[in-house]
Short mmCIF file of C-alpha atoms and ligand atoms in Angstrom, two decimals:
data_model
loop_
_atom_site.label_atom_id
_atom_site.label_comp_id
_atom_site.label_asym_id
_atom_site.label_seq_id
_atom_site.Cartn_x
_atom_site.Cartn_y
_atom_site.Cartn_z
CA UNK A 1 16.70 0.06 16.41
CA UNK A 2 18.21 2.49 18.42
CA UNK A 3 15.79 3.94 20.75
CA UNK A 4 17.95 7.16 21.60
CA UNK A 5 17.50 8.52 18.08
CA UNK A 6 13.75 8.78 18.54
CA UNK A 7 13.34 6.32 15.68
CA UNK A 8 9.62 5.60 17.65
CA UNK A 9 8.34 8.82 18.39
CA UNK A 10 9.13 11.34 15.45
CA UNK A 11 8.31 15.31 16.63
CA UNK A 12 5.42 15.30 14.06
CA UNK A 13 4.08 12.04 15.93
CA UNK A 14 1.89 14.32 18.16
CA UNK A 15 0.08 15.92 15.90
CA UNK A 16 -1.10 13.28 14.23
CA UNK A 17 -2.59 9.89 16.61
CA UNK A 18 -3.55 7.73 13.69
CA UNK A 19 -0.05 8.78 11.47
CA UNK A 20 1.73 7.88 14.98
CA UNK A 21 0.18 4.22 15.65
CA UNK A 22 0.97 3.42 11.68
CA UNK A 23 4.20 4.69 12.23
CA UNK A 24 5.18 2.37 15.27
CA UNK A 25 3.57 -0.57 13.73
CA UNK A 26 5.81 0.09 10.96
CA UNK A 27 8.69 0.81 12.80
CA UNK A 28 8.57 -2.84 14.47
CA UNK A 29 7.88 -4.00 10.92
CA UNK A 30 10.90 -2.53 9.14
CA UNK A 31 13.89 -4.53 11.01
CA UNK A 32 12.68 -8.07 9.78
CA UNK A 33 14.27 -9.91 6.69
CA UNK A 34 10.93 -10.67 4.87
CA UNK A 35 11.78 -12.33 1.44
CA UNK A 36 8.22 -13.86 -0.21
CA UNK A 37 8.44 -17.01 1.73
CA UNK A 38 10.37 -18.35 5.11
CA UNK A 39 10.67 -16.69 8.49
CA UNK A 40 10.01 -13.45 7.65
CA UNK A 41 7.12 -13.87 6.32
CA UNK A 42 5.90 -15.58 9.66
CA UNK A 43 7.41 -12.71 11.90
CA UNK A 44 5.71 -10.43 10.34
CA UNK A 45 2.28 -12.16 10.70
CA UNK A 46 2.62 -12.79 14.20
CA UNK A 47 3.17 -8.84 14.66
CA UNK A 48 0.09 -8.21 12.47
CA UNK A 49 -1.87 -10.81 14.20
CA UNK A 50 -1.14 -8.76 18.11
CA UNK A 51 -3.50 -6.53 16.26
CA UNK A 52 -6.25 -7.95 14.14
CA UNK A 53 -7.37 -11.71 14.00
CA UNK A 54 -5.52 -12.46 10.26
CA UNK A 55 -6.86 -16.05 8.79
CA UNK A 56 -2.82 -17.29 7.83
CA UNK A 57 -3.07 -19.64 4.73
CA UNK A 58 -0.17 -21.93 3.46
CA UNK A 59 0.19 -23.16 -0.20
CA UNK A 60 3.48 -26.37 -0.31
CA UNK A 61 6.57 -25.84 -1.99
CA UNK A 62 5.98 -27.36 -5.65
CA UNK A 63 2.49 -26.57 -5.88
CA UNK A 64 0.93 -25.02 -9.25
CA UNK A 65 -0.08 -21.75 -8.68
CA UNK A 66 -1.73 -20.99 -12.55
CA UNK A 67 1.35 -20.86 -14.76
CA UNK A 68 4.09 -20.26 -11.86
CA UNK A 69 5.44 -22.79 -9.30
CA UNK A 70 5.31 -21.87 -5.42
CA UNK A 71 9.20 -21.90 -4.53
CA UNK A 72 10.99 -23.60 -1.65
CA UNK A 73 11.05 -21.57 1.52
CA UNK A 74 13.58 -19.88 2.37
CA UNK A 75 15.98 -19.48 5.67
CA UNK A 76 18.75 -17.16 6.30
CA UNK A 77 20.71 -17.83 9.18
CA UNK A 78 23.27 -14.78 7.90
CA UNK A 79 25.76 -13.73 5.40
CA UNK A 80 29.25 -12.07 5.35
CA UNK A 81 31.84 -11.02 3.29
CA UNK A 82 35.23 -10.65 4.63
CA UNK A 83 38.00 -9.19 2.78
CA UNK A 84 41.79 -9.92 1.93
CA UNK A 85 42.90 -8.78 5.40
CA UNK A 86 39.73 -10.90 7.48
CA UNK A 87 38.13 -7.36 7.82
CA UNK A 88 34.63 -7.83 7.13
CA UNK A 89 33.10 -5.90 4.40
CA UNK A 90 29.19 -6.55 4.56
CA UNK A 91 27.51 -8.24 6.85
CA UNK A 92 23.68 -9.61 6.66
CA UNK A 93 23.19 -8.48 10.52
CA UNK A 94 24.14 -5.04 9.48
CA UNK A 95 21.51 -4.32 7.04
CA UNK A 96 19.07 -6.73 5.68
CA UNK A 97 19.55 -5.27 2.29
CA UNK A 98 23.24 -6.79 2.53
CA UNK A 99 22.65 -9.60 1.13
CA UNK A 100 20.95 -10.24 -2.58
CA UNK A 101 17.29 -11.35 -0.79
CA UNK A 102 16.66 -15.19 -1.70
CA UNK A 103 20.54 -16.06 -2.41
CA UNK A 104 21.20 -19.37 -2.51
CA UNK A 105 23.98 -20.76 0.43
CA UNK A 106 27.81 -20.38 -0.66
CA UNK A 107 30.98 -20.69 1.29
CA UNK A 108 33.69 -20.10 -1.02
CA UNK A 109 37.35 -17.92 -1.01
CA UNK A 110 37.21 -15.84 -4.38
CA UNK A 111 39.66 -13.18 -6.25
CA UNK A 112 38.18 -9.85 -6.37
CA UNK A 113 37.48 -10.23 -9.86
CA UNK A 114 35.64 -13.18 -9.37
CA UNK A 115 33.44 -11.58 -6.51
CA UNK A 116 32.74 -8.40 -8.61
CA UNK A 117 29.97 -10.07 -10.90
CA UNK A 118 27.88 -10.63 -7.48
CA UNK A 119 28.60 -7.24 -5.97
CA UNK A 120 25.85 -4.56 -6.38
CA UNK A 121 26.15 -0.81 -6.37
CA UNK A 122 24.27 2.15 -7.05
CA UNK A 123 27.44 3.86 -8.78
CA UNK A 124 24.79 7.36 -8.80
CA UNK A 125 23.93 7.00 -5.03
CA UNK A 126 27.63 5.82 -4.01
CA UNK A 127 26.17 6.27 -0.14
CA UNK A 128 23.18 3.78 0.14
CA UNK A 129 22.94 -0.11 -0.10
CA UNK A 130 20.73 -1.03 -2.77
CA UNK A 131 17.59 -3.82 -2.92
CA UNK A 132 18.20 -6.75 -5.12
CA UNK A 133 16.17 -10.29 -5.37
CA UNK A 134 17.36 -13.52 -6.80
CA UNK A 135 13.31 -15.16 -6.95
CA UNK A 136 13.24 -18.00 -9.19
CA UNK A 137 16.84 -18.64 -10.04
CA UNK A 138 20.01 -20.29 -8.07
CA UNK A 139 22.10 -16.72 -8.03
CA UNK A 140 23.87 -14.95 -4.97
CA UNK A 141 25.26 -11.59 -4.25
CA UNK A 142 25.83 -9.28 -1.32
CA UNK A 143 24.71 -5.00 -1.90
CA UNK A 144 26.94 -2.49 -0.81
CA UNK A 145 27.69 0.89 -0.85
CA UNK A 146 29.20 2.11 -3.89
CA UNK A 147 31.49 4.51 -2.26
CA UNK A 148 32.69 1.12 -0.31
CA UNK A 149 33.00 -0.82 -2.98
CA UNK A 150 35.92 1.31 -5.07
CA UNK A 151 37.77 0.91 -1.98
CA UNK A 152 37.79 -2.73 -2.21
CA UNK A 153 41.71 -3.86 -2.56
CA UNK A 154 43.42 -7.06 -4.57
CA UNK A 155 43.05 -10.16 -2.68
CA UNK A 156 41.52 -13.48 -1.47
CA UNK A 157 37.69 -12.74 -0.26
CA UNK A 158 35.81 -14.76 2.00
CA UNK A 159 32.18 -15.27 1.22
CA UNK A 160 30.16 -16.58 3.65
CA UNK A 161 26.04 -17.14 3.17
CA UNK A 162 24.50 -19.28 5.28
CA UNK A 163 21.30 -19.77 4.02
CA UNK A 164 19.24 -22.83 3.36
CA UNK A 165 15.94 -23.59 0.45
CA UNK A 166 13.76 -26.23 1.96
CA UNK A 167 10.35 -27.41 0.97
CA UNK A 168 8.05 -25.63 2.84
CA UNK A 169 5.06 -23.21 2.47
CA UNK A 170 4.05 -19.65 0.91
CA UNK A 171 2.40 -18.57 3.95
CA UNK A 172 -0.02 -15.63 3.29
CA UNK A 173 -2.88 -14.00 5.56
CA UNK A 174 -6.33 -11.87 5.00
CA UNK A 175 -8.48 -10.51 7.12
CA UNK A 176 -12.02 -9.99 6.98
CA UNK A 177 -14.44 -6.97 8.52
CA UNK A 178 -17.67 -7.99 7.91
CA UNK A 179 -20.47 -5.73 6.21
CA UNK A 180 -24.17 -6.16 5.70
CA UNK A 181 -23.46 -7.79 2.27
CA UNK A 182 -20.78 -10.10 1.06
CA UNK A 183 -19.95 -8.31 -1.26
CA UNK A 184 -15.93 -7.43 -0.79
CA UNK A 185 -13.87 -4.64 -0.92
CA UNK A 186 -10.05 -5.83 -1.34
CA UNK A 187 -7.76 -4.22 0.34
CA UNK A 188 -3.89 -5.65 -0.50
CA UNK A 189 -0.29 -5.03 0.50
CA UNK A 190 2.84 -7.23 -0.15
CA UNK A 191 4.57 -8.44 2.77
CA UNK A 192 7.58 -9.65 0.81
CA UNK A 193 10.16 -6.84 0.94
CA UNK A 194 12.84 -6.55 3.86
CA UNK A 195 14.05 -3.38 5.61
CA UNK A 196 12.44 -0.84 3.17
CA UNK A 197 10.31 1.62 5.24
CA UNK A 198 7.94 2.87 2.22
CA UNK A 199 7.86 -0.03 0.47
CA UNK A 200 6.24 -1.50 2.01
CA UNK A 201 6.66 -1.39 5.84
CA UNK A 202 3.91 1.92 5.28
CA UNK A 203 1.36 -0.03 3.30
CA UNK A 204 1.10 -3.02 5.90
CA UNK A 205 1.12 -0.97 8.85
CA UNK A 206 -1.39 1.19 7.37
CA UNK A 207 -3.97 -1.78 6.34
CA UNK A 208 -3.53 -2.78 9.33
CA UNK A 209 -4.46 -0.10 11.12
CA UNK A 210 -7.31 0.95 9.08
CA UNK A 211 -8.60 -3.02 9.52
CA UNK A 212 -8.46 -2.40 13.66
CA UNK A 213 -10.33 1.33 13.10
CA UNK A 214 -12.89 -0.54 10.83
CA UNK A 215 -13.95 -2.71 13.72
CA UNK A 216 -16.15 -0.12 15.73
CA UNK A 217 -17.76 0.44 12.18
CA UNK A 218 -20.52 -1.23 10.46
CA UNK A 219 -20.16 -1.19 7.08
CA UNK A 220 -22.17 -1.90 3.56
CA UNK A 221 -19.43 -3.83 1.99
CA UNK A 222 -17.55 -6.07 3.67
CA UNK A 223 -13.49 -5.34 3.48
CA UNK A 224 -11.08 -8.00 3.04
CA UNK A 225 -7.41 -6.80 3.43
CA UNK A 226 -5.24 -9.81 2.49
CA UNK A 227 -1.13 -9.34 3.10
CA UNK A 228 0.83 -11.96 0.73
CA UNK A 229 3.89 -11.96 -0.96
CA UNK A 230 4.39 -10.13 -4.05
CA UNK A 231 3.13 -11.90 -6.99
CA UNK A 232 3.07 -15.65 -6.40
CA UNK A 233 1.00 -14.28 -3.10
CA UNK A 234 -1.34 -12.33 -5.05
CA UNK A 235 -1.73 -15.00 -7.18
CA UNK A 236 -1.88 -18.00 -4.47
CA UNK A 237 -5.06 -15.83 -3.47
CA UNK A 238 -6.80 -15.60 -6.55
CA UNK A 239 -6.17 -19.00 -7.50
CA UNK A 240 -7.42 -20.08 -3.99
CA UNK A 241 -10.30 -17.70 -4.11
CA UNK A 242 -11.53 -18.21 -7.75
CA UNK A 243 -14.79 -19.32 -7.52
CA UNK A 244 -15.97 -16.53 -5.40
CA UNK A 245 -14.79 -13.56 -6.77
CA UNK A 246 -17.97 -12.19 -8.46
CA UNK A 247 -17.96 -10.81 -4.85
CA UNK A 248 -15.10 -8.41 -5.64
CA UNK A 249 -17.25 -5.21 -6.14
CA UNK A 250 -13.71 -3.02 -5.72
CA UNK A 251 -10.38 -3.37 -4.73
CA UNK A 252 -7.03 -1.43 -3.66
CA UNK A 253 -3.37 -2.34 -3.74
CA UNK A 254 -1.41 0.05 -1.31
CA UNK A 255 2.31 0.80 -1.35
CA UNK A 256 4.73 3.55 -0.24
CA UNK A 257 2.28 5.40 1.48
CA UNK A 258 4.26 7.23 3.95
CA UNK A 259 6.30 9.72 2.25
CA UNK A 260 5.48 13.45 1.42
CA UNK A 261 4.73 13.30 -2.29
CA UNK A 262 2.31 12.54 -4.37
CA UNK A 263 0.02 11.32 -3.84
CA UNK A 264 -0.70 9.22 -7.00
CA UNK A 265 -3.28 6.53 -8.17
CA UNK A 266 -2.93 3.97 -11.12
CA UNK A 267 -6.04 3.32 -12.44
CA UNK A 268 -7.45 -0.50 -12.65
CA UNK A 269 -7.20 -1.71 -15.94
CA UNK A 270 -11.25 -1.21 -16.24
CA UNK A 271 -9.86 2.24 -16.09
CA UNK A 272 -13.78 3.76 -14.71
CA UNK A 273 -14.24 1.53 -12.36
CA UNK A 274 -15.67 3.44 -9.31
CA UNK A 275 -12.76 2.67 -7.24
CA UNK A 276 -10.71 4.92 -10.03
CA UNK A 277 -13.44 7.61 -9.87
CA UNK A 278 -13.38 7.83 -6.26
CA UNK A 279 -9.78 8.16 -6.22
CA UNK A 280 -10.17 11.52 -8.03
CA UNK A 281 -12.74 12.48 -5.74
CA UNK A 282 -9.97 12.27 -2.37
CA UNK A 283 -7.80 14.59 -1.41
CA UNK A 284 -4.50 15.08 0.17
CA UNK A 285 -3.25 16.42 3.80
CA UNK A 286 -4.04 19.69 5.02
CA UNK A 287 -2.95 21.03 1.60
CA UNK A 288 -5.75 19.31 0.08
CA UNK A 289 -3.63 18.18 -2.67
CA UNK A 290 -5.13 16.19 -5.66
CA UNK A 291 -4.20 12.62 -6.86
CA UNK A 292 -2.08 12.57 -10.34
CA UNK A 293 -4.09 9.57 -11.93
CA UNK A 294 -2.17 7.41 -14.15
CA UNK A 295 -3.89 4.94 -16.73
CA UNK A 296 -3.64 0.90 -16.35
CA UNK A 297 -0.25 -0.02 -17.10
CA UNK A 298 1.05 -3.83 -16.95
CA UNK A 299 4.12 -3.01 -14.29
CA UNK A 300 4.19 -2.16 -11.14
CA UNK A 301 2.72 -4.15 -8.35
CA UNK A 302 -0.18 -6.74 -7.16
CA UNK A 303 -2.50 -4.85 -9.24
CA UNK A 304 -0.86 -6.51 -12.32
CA UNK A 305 -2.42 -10.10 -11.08
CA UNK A 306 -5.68 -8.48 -9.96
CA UNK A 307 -6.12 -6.79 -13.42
CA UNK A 308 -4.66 -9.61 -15.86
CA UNK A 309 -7.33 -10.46 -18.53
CA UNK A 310 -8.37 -13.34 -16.47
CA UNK A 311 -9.56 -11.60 -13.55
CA UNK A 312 -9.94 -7.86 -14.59
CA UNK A 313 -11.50 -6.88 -11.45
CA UNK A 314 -11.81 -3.64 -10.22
CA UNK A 315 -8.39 -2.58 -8.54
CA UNK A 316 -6.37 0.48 -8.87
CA UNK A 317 -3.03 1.32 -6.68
CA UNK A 318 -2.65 4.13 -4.64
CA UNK A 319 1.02 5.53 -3.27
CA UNK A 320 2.04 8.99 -2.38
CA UNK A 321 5.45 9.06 -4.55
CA UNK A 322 5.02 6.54 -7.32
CA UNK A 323 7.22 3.63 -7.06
CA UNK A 324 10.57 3.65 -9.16
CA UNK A 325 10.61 7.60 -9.17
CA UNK A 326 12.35 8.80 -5.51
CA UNK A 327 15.61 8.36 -4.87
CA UNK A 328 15.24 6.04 -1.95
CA UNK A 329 12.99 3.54 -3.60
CA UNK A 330 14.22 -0.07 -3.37
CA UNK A 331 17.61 1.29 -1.67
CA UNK A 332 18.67 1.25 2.15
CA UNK A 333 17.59 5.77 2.15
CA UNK A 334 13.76 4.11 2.40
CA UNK A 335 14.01 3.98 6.03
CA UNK A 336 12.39 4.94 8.92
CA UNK A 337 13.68 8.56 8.44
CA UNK A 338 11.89 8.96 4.74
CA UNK A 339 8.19 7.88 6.27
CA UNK A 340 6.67 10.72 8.37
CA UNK A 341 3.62 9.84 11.03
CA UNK A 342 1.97 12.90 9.12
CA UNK A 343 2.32 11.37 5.50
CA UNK A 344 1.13 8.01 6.98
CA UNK A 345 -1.76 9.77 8.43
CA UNK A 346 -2.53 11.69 5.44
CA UNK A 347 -3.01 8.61 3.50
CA UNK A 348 -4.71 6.53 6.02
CA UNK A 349 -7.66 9.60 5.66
CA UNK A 350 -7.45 9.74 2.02
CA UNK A 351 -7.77 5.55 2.08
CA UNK A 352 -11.16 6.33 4.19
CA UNK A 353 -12.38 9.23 2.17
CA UNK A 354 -12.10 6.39 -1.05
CA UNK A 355 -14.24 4.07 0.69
CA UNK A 356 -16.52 6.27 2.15
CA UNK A 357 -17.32 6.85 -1.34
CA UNK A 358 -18.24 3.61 -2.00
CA UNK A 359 -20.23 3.22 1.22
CA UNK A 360 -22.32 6.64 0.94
CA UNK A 361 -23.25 7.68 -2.55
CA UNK A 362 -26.85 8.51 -3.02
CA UNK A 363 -28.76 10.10 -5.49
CA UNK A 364 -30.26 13.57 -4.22
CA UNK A 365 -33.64 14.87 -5.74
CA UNK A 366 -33.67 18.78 -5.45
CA UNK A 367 -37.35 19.23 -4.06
CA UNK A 368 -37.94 23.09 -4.83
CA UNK A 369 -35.99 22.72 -8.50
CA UNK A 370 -37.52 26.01 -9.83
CA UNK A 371 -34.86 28.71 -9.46
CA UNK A 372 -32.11 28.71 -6.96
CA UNK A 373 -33.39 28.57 -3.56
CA UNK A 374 -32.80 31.07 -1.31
CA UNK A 375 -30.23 29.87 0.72
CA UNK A 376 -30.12 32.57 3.66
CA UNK A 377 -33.85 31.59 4.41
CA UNK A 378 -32.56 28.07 5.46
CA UNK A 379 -29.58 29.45 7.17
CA UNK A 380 -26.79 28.39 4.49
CA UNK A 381 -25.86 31.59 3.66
CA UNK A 382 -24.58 34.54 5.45
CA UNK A 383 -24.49 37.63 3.89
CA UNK A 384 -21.18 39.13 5.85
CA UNK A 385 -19.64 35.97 4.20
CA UNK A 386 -16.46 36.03 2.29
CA UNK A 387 -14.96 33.39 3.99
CA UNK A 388 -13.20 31.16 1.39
CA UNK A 389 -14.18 27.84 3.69
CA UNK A 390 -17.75 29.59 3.82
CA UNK A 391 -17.84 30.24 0.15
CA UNK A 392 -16.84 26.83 -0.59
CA UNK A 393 -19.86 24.89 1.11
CA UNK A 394 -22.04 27.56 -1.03
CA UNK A 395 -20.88 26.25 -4.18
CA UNK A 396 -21.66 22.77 -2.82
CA UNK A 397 -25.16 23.54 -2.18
CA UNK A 398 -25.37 25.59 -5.44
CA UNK A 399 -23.81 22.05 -7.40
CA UNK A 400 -25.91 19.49 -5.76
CA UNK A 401 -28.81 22.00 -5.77
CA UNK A 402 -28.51 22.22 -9.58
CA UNK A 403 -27.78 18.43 -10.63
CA UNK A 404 -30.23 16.78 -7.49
CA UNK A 405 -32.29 16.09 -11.04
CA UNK A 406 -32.47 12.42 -9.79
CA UNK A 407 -29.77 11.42 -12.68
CA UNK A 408 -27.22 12.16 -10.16
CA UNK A 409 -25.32 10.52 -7.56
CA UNK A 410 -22.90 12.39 -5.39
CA UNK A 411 -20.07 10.56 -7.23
CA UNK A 412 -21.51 12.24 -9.97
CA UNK A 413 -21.49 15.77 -9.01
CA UNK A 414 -18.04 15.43 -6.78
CA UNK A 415 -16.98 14.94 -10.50
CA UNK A 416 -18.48 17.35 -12.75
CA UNK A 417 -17.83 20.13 -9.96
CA UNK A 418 -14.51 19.09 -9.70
CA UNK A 419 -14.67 19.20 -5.93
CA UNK A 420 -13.91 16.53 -3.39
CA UNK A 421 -16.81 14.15 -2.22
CA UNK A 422 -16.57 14.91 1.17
CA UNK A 423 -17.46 18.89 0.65
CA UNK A 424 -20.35 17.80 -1.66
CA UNK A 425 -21.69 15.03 0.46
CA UNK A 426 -21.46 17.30 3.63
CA UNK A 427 -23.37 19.86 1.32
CA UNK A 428 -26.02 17.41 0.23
CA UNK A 429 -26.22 16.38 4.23
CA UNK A 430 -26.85 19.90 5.13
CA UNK A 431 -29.40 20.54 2.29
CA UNK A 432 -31.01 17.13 3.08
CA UNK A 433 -31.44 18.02 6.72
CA UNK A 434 -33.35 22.01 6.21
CA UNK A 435 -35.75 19.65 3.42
CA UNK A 436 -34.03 20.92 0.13
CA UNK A 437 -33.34 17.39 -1.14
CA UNK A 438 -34.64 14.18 -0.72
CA UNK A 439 -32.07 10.64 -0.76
CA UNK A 440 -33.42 8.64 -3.55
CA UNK A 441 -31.36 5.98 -2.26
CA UNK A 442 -27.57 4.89 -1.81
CA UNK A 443 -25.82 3.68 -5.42
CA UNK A 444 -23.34 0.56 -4.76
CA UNK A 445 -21.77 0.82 -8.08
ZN1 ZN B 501 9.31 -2.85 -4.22
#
């Protein structure tokens, strides 16, 4: 990481403290070779752990995890490919993405034709290196540039990977912030991927961040952010955590969460689960932009474990730009250049917003019901108004005013008004404090 090109300190950094600290966790994040088990893996813990005390959990090579098998670990030492003339043409300690992640060791002298089938290109993005994985199979290959690639002349090649499969460990890690009740709220990111900023350098770092924040807090629920590998870590979790989780009340996979689109949420398979209502209930960056919500599908990422028929708990995913649809996704253009301290921050107040709708939802009981109040007497109205901020907390009062009816929870009303939570339950505050409503208590759904 070159320090010169700002890489730590972005101009928008500034502006935005928590988007900043995110940011340079991320940043220190993004240069390791994380594959889902081996060094990596460990590195990446360690940084995580200068920061919040993680619980680090290892599953042996070989063992069962329900119908998969955890795999041998995996070391890379490094990986090049020289070319007819002894020029090199990749090399691993260029780029992480260089080499095919989880290749198995070769040192061999091959034709060009015979080193084609484990070249990979993006022939439609001939100037970035793309992400491959060879999980669960004995392949190798090295990514390149495409543009690189149809240079590539006649001639002897020299690979060279120096890697090693051992019998080791899956090594995974969670976290937990203690509330009054032990009942959790899951809060997941995969740790597997290499140098890929968005995916999912931004998730980690921001989980991370949000754990240390948490710690001043005291909470209803108590949070459990857990960092594993994709997949066979999700599932090493469950499988480990079985018999306890009837204590999963919610849940929340995050991924890409530091670019400027979106942002979008994929609903658990439940599909109204209150973790899916809430996420319509957030909103986006100073533009106050809305979530697209996408039903349950069966693809995509640890979601797919935490919503297979045998679990079906309540767990949606939330990104800004949905995975598979940018241009940079799993290609060496998601870098630290595509994630933004402001995005990161954006997201990291829209993950708060979510769970401060499962912490403070209450039923409000309107207590003079007959007629619209007259707001001006209580000093929530002023007549030289006009202000569109101004007129926006009126139709707050005016929406909890008219559905306090006891049948109501915030939740409730945020939806049916179509306006974010936070407006209506600063509203409700307001209109709680001059006596208009009463809290018939806080809803845990
Ligand atoms: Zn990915």
């Amino acid at each position: 990481m070159d320090l010169t090109t700002g890489a730590f300190c972005p101009p928008d950094a500034e502006d935005d403290p928590d988007g900043a600290a995110i940011y340079a966790l991320a940043a220190r994040l993004y240069p390791i070779c994380r594959s889902i088990t081996g060094q990596g893996v460990l590195d990446t813990l360690d940084i995580l752990r200068e920061h919040i005390d993680l619980n680090v959990h290892r599953v042996a090579t070989g063992t069962p995890v329900f119908g998969w098998t955890v795999p041998p670990e995996w070391i890379v030492r490094g990986a090049s490919l020289k070319g007819p003339c002894g020029r090199t043409i990749v090399d691993f300690a260029d780029h992480t993405l260089h080499l095919v992640n989880y290749s198995t060791p070769v040192r061999a002298r091959l034709s060009l034709d015979e080193l084609k089938p484990h070249l990979h290109t993006l022939p439609e993005q001939p100037d970035v290196i793309p992400y491959k994985t060879a999980y669960y199979t004995d392949a190798w290959g090295f990514c390149m540039r495409h543009d690189r690639f149809l240079a590539l002349e006649e001639g002897t090649y020299e690979v060279c990977i120096d890697t090693e499969k051992v019998s080791g460990h899956l090594t995974f890690a969670d976290y937990l912030h203690r509330g009054q009740v032990e009942d959790e709220v899951i809060l997941y990111a995969h740790i597997c991927h290499p140098s890929l900023a968005n995916d999912n350098c931004s998730g980690v770092a921001l989980l991370t961040c949000l754990a240390e924040r948490m710690r001043e807090r005291s909470t209803y629920y108590s949070y459990r952010f857990i960092f594993a590998p994709g997949t066979i870590g999700s599932l090493a979790w469950l499988q480990r955590n079985e018999q306890r989780l009837n204590r999963v009340k919610h849940g929340l996979v995050l991924s890409c969460v530091g670019d400027g689109g979106g942002p979008t949420y994929k609903r658990s398979r439940q599909g109204r689960a209150t973790i899916d209502r809430a996420a319509a209930c957030v909103r986006c960056g100073a533009e106050e932009v809305s979530p697209a919500l996408s039903d349950f599908i069966p693809y995509g990422y640890d979601e797919r474990q935490f919503c297979s028929p045998g679990f079906n708990l309540p767990v949606g995913l939330l990104q800004r730009s949905a995975f598979g649809t940018f241009p940079q996704y799993h290609t060496s253009a998601d870098n630290l250049d595509f994630i933004r301290p402001r995005h990161l921050g954006a997201s990291f107040r829209m993950v708060q917003d979510m769970l401060q709708i499962l912490e403070a939802n209450w039923t409000p009981l309107n207590l003079a019901p007959k007629g619209e109040p007259q707001l001006g007497r209580y000093g929530l109205f002023s007549p030289m108004g006009g202000h569109k901020a101004n007129s926006e907390r009126v139709m707050a009062y005016l929406w909890v005013l008219n559905l306090a009816d006891g049948d109501h929870t915030l939740l409730d009303i945020s939806e049916r008004s179509g306006m974010p939570f936070s407006e209506i339950a600063a509203a409700a505050d307001t209109l709680r404090t001059v006596g208009l409503v009463s809290n018939l208590g806080f809803v845990r759904l």
